[in-house]
Short mmCIF file of C-alpha atoms and ligand atoms in Angstrom, two decimals:
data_model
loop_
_atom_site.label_atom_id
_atom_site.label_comp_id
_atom_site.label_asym_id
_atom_site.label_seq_id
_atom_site.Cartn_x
_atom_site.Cartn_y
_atom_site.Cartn_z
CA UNK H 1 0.00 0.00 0.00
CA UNK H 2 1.39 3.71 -0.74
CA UNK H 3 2.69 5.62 1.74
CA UNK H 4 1.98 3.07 4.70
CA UNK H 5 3.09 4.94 7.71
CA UNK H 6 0.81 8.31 6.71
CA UNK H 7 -1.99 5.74 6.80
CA UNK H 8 -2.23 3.23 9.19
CA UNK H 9 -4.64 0.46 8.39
CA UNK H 10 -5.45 -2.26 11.47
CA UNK H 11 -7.94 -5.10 11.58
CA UNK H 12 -9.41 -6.04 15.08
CA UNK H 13 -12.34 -7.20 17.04
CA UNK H 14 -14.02 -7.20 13.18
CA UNK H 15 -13.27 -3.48 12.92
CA UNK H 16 -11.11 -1.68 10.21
CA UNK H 17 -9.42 0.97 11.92
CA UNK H 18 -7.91 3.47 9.18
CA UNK H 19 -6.19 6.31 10.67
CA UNK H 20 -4.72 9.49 9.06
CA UNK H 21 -1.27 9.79 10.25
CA UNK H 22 0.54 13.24 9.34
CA UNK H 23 -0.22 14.49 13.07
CA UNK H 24 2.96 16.93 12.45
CA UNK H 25 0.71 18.53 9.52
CA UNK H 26 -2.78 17.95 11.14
CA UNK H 27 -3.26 14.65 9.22
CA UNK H 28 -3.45 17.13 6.02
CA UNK H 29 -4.02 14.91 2.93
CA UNK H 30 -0.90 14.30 0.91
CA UNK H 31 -0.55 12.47 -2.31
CA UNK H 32 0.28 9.37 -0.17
CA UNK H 33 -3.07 9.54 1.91
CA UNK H 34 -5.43 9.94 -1.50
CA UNK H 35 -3.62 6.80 -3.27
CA UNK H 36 -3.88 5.15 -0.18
CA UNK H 37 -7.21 5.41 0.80
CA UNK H 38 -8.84 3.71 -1.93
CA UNK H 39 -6.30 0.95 -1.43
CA UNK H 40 -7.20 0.34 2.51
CA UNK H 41 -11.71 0.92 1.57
CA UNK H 42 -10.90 -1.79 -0.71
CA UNK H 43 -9.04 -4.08 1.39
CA UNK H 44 -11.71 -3.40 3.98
CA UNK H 45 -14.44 -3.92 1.99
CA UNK H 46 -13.16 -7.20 0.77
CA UNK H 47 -11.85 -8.78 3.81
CA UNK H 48 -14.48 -11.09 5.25
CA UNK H 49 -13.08 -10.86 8.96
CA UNK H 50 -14.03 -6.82 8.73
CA UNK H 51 -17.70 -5.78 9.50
CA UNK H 52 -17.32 -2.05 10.08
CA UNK H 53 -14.65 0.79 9.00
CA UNK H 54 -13.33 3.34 11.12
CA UNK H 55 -11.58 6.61 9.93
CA UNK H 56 -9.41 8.77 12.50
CA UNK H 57 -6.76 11.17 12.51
CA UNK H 58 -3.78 10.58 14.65
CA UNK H 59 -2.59 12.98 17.30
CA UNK H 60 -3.94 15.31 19.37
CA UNK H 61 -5.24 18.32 17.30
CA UNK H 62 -7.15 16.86 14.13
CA UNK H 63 -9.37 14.83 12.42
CA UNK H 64 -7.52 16.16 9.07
CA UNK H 65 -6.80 19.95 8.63
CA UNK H 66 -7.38 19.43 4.49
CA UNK H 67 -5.63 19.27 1.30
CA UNK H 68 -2.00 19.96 2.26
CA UNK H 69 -1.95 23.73 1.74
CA UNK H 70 2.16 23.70 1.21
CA UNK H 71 1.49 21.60 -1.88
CA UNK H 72 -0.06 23.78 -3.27
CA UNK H 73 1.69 25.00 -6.48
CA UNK H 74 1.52 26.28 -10.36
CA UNK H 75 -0.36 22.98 -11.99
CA UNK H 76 1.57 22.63 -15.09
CA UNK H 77 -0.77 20.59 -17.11
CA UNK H 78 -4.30 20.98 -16.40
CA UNK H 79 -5.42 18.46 -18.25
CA UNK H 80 -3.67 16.03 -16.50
CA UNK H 81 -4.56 17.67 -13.34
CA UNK H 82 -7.95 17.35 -13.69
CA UNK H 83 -7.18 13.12 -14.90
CA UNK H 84 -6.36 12.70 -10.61
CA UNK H 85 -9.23 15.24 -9.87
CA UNK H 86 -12.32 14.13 -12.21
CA UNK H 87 -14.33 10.92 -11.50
CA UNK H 88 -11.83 8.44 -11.22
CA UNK H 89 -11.36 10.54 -7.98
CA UNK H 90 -10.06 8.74 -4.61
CA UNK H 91 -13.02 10.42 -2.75
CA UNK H 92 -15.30 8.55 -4.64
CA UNK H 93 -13.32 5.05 -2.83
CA UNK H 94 -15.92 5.60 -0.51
CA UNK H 95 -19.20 5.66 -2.13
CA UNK H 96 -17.35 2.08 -3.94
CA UNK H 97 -17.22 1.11 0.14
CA UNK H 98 -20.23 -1.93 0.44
CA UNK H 99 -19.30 -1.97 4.60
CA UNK H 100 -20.63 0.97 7.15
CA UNK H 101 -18.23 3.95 7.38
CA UNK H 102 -18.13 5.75 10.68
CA UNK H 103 -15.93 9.13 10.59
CA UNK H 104 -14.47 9.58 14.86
CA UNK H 105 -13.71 12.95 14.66
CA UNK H 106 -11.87 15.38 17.08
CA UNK H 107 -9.98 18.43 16.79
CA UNK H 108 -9.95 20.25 13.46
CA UNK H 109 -11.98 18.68 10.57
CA UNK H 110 -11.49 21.26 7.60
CA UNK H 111 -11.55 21.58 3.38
CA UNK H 112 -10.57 18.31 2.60
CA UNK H 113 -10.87 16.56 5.96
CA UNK H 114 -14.69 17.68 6.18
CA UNK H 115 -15.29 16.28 2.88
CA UNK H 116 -13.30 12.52 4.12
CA UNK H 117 -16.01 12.93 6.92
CA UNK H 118 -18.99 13.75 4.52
CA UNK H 119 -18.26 10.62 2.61
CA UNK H 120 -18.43 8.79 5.39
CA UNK H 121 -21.39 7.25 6.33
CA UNK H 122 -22.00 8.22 10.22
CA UNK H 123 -19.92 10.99 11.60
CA UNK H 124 -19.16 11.12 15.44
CA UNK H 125 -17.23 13.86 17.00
CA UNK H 126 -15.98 15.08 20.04
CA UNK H 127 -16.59 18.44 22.37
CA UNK H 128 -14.20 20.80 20.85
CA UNK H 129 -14.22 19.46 17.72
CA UNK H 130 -14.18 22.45 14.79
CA UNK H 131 -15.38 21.82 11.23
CA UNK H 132 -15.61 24.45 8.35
CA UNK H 133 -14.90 24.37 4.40
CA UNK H 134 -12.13 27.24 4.76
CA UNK H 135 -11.20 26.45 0.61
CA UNK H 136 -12.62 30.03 -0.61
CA UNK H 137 -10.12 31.57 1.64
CA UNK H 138 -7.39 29.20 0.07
CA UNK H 139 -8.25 30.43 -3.50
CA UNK H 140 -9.70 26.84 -4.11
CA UNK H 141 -12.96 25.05 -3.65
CA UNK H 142 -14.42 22.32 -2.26
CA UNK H 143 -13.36 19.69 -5.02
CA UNK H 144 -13.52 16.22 -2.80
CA UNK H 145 -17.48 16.16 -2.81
CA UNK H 146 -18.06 19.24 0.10
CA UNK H 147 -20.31 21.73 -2.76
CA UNK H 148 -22.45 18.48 -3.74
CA UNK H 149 -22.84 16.59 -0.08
CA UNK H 150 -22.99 19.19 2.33
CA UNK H 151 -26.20 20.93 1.03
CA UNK H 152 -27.62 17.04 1.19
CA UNK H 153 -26.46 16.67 4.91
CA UNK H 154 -27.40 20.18 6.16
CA UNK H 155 -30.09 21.64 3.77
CA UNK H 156 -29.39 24.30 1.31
CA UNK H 157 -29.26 27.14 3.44
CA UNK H 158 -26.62 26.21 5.92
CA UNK H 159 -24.41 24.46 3.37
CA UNK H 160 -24.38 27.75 1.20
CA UNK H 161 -23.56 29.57 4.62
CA UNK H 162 -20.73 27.16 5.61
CA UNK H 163 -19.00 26.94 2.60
CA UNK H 164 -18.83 30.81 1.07
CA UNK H 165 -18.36 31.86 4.91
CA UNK H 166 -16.25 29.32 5.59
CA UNK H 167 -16.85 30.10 9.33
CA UNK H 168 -15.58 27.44 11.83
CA UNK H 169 -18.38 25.51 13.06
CA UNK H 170 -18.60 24.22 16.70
CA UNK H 171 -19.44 20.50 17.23
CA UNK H 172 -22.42 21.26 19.24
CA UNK H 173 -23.29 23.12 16.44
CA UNK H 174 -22.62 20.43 14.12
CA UNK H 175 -24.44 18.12 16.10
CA UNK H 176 -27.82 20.65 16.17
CA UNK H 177 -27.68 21.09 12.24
CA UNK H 178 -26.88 17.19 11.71
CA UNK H 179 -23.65 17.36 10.28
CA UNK H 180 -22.25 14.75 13.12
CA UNK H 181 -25.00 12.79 14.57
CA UNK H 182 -23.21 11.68 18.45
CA UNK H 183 -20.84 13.80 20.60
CA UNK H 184 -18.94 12.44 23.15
CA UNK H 185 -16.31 14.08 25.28
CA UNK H 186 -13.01 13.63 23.77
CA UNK H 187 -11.57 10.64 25.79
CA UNK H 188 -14.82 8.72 24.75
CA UNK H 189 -14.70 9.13 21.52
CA UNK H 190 -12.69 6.35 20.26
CA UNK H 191 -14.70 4.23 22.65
CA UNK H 192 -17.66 5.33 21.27
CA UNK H 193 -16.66 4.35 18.06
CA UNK H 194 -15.62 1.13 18.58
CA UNK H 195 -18.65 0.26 20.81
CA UNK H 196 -20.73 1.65 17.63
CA UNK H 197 -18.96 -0.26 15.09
CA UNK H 198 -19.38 -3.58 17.19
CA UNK H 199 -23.06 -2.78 17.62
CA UNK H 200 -23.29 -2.69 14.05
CA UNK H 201 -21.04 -5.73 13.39
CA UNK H 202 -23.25 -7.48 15.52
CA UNK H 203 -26.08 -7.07 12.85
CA UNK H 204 -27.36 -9.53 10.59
CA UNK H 205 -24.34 -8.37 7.94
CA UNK H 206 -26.25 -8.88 4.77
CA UNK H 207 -29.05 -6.18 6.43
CA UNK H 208 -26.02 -4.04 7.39
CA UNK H 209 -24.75 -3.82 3.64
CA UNK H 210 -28.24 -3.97 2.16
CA UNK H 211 -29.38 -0.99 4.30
CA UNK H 212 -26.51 1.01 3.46
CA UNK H 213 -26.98 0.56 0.09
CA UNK H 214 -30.83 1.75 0.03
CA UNK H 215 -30.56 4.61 2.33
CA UNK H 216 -27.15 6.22 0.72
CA UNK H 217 -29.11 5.35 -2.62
CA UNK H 218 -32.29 6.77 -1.53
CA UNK H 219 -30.27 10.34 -2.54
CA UNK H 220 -29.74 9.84 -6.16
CA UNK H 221 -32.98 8.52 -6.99
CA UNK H 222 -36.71 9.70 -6.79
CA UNK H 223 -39.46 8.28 -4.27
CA UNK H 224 -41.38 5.53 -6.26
CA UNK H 225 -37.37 4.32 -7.82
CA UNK H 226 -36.04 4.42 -4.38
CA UNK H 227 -39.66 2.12 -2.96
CA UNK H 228 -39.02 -0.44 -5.98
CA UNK H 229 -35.34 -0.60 -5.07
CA UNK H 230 -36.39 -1.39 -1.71
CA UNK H 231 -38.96 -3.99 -2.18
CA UNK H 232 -36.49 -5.65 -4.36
CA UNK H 233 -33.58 -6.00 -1.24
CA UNK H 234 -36.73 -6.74 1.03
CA UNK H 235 -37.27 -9.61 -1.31
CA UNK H 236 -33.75 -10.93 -1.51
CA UNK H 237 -33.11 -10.41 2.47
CA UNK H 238 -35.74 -12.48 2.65
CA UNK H 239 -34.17 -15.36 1.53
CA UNK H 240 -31.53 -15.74 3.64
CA UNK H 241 -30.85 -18.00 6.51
CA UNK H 242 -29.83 -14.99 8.78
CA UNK H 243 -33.65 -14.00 8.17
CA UNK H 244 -34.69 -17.42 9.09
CA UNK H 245 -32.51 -17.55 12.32
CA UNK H 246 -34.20 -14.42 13.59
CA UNK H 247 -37.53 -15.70 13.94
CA UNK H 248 -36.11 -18.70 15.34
CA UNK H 249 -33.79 -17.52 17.36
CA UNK H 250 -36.93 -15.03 18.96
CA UNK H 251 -39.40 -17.74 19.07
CA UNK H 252 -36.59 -19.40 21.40
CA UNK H 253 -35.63 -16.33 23.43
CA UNK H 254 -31.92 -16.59 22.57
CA UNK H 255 -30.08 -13.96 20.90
CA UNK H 256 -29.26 -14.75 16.70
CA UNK H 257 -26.18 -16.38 15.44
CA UNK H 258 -26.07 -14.49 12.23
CA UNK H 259 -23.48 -16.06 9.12
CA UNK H 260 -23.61 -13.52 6.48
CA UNK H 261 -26.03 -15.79 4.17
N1 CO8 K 1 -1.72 21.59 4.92
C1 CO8 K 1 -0.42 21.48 5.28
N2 CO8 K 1 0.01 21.69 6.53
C2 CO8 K 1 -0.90 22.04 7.45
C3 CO8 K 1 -2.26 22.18 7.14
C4 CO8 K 1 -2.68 21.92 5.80
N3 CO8 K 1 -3.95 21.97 5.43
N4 CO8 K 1 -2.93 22.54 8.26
C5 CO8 K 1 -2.00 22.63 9.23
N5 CO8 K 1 -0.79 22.32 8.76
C6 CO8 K 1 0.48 22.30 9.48
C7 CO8 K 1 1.01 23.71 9.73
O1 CO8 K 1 1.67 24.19 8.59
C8 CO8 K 1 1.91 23.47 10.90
O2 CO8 K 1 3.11 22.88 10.51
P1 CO8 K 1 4.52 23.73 10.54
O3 CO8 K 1 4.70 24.12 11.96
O4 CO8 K 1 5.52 22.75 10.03
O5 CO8 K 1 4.31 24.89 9.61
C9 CO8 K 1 1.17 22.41 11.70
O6 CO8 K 1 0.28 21.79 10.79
C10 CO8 K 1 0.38 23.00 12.83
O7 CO8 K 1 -0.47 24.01 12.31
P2 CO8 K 1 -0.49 25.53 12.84
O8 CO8 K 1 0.85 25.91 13.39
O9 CO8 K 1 -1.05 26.39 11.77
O10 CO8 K 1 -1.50 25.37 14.06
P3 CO8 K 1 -2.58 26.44 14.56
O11 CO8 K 1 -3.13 25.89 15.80
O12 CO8 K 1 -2.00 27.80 14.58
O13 CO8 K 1 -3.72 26.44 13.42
C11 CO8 K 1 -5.24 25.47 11.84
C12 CO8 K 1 -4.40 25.26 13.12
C13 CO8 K 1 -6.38 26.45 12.12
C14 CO8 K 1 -5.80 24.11 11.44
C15 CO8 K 1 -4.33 26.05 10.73
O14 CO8 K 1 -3.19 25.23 10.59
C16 CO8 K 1 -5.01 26.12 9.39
O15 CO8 K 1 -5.75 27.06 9.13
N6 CO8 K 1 -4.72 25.15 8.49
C17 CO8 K 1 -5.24 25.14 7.18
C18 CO8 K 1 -6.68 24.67 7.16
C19 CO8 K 1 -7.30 24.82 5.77
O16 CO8 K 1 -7.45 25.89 5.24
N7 CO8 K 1 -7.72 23.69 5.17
C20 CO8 K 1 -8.39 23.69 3.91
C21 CO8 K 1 -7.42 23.46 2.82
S1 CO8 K 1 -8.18 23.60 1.24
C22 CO8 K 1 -8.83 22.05 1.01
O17 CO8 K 1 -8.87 21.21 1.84
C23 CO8 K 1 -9.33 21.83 -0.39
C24 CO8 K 1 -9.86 20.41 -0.53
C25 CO8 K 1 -9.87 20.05 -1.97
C26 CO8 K 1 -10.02 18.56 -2.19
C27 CO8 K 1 -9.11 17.67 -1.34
C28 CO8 K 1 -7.86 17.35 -2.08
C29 CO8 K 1 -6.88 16.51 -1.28
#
């Protein structure tokens, strides 16, 4: 995998644990980081002994401060840099990801690291947390997602408001507008993660990966495409053994054994 040590990939206790680890540059993300984040969603996503993925930033002060602002020079072929940019795009690793995402987030989340978080697929933070889209006052934009799924997290309004303000937000504030959806004092929060990622990897797993797939799809379609798309997962869930352990496993007071079939 590129650039191993600026991300750390772990397996345990059925959890992918991806961390962003540039703590010296507030986890900003370097060419290393966005080749290397498809690679570990991947691996995640294909490793049978991993339920759940977890993305953190190392260190004490971020979640990931953004694109690494020093890197940021004269483009000498635009064409080419708009080949790493346009939809082959790493950011897009994540919408590939079948398995839940959960963003832990402390410290600073900005530009780029906001838009990791966004693509995520639960975001948890903790007090003191600070998230804002600072790119217009980088001479940039939001170019990893943040203009198209912030107004679909937040409403219109507020995205418009965060992102040409590009005010700091704080996490209560995040929390209130739905931007993060738990917040936990800070020496929780990895706890918190971890006991939410085993709650979820305790699921029946072909629910987990089914529901994910409806809900996050449930934005790119209309109503009556969305219901059809659901009643045809609620008729292929309902073949599956896990299904058929459920009622049995009720009917004999005993909590499910689920197998992923
Ligand atoms: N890039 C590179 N280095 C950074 C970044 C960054 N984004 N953020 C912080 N650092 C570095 C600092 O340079 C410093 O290192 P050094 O001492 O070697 O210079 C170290 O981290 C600590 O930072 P500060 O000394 O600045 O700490 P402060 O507490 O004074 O300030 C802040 C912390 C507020 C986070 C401040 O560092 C800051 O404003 N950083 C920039 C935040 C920002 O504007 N991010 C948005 C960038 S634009 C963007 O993300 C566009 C996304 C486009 C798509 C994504 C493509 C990858």
């Amino acid at each position: 995998m590129a650039g191993p040590t600026e991300l750390l990939y772990e397996v345990r206790d059925q959890i992918a644990w991806i961390t962003l680890n540039r703590p010296e540059a507030m986890n900003a993300i370097s060419e290393n980081i966005r080749a290397a984040i498809p690679e570990a969603l991947a691996r995640a996503d294909a490793d049978d002994n991993v339920r759940v993925i977890v993305i953190s930033g190392a260190g004490d002060r971020a979640f990931c401060a953004g694109a690494d602002i020093k890197g940021f020079n004269e483009v000498a072929s635009l064409v080419k840099f708009r080949q790493t940019r346009a939809h082959a795009h790493w950011i897009l690793a994540f919408d590939r990801t079948r398995k839940p995402i959960i963003a832990a987030i402390h410290g600073y989340c900005l530009g780029g690291g906001l838009e990791i978080a966004m693509a995520c697929d639960i975001r948890i933070a903790a007090e003191g947390a600070k998230f804002a889209l600072p790119e217009v006052s980088r001479g940039t934009l939001p170019g990893a997602g943040g203009t198209q799924r912030l107004a679909r997290i937040v409403g219109l309004g507020r995205a418009l408001d965060i992102a040409l303000s590009a005010d700091q937000i704080t996490a209560q504030e995040a929390l209130g507008m739905g931007l993060i959806s738990r917040l936990l004092p800070r020496e929780e929060l990895m706890a918190a993660a971890a006991a939410l990622a085993q709650r979820i990897a305790g699921h029946a797993p072909l629910s987990v990966l089914l529901v994910k797939e409806a809900v996050r799809g449930s934005l790119e379609t209309d109503l009556s495409t969305g219901l059809r798309i659901e009643a045809d997962l609620s008729a292929l869930i309902a073949s599956t053994e896990d299904r058929i352990e459920a009622g049995k496993s009720f009917r004999e007071k005993r909590k499910p054994e689920f197998k992923g079939r």
